[in-house]
C-alpha positions as a printed Julia matrix, in Angstrom:
163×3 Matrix{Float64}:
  0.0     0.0    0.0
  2.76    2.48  -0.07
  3.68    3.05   3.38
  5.67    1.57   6.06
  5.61    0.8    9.56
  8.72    1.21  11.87
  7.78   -0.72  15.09
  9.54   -0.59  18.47
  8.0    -3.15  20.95
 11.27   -2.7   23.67
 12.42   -6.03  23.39
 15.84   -5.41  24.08
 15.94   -2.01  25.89
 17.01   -4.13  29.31
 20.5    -3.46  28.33
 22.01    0.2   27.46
 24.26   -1.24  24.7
 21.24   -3.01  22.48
 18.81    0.52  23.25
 21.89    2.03  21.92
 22.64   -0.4   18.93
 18.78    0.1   17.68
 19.42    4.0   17.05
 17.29    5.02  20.46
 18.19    6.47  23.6
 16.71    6.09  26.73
 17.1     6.74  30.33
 15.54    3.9   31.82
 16.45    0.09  31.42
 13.77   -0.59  33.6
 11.3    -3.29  31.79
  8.23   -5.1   32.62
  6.89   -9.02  31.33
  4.07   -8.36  33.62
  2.7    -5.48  31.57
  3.01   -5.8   27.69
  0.89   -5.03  24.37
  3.42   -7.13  21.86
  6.35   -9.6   22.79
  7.69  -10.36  25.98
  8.47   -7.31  27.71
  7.39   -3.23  27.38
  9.67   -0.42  28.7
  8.54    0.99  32.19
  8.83    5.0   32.88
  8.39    6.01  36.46
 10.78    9.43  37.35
 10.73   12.34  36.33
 14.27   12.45  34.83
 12.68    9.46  32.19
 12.73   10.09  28.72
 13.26    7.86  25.46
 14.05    9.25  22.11
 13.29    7.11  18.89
 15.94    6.19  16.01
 15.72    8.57  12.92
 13.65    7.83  10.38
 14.78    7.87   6.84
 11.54   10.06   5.61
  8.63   12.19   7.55
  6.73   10.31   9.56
  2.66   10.7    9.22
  1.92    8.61  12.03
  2.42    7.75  15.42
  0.9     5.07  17.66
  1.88    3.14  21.2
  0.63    1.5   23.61
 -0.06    2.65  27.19
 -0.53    1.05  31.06
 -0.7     2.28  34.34
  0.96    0.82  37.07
 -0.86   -0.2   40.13
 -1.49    3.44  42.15
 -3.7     4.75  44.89
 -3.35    8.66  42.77
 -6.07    9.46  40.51
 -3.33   10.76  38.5
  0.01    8.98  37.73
  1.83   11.6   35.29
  2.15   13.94  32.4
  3.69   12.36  29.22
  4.74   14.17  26.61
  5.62   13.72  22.95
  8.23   15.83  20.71
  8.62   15.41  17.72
 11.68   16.68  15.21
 11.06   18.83  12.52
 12.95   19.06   9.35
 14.47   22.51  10.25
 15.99   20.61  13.44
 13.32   22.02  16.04
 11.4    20.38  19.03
  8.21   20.19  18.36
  5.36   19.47  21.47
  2.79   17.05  19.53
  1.11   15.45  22.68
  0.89   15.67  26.31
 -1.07   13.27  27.38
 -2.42   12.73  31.66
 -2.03    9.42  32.46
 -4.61    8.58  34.73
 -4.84    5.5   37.11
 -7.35    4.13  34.54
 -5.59    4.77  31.79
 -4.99    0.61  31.35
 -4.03   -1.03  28.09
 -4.41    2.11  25.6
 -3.5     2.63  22.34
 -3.07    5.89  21.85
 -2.47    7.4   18.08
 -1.74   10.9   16.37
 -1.53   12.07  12.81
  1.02   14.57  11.7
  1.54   16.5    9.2
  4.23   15.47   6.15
  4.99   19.28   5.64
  6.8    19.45   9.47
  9.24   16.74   8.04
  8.96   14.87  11.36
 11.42   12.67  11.56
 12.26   11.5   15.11
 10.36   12.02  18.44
 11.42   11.91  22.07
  8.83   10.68  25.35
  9.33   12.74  28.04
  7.89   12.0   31.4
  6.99   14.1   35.0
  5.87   11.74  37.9
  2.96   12.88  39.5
  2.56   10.15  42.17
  2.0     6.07  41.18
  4.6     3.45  39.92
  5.02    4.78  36.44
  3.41    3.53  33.21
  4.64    1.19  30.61
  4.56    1.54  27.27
  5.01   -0.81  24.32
  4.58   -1.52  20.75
  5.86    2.3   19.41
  5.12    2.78  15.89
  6.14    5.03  13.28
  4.1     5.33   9.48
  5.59    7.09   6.95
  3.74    7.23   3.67
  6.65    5.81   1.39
  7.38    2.46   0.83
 10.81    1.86   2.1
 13.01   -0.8    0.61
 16.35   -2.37   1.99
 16.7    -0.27   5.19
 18.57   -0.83   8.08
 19.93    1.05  10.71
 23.85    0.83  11.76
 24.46    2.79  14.67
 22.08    6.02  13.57
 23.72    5.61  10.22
 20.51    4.43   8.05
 20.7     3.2    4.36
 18.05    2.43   2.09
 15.83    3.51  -0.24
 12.88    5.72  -0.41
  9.84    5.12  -3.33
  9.25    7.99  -4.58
């Protein structure tokens, strides 16, 4: 159909070194298997100081979508989540921030963006606001071009984009 999904489900991101080898960053290795969308395992974000930022993409990215949980809490509200994304001029862009409530259990949560901002990488930023944290799983990234033999080595992505 044209377009293809990039699709993080935190498999690895126990370790530093394989978050690192995937093209993301993150300040947390913390992970759950109690708490998942896809796979075995989702990433867990609980202190302020948490924040994840994706590989980049080869072209703009028109769509976003992950999966959220809260974690066991006696707060109504658990924490303030929110999304950058980077434009093609090199800027920060705020696309979401989202209140994770103590019933906000096994959502998926998506966003259109506009092709014209050139987004091509976004970063999850989170504030504690009382609770264990959330996790979240199964991250992904549309882009309305097909793309054909790409692979990421160390942030260094080859490939090629249908035009």
């Amino acid at each position: 159909d044209g377009k293809t999904d990039f699709v993080q489900d935190f498999e690895d991101f126990g370790k530093q070194s394989a978050i690192k080898q995937q093209g993301w960053q993150s300040t947390t290795t913390k992970t759950s298997t109690a708490f998942k969308k896809d796979g075995h395992t989702s990433l867990i974000i609980e202190k302020n100081s948490d924040s994840i930022v994706s590989e980049i993409y080869q072209a703009p990215i028109s769509h976003i979508q992950y999966w959220i949980n809260a974690l066991s809490t006696d707060a109504d509200t658990v924490g303030l989540l929110q999304i950058d994304a980077l434009d093609k001029d090199g800027n920060w862009d705020n696309i979401q921030a989202l209140t994770v409530l103590k019933n906000s259990r096994n959502k998926t949560i998506g966003q259109d963006l506009a092709e014209d901002k050139g987004y091509i990488q976004f970063r999850f930023s989170y504030q504690d606001l009382g609770g264990k944290g959330r996790a979240l799983d199964a991250f992904t990234a549309t882009c309305n071009k097909q793309i054909m033999n790409a692979f990421c080595v160390h942030n260094l992505f080859i490939g090629e984009v249908e035009k």
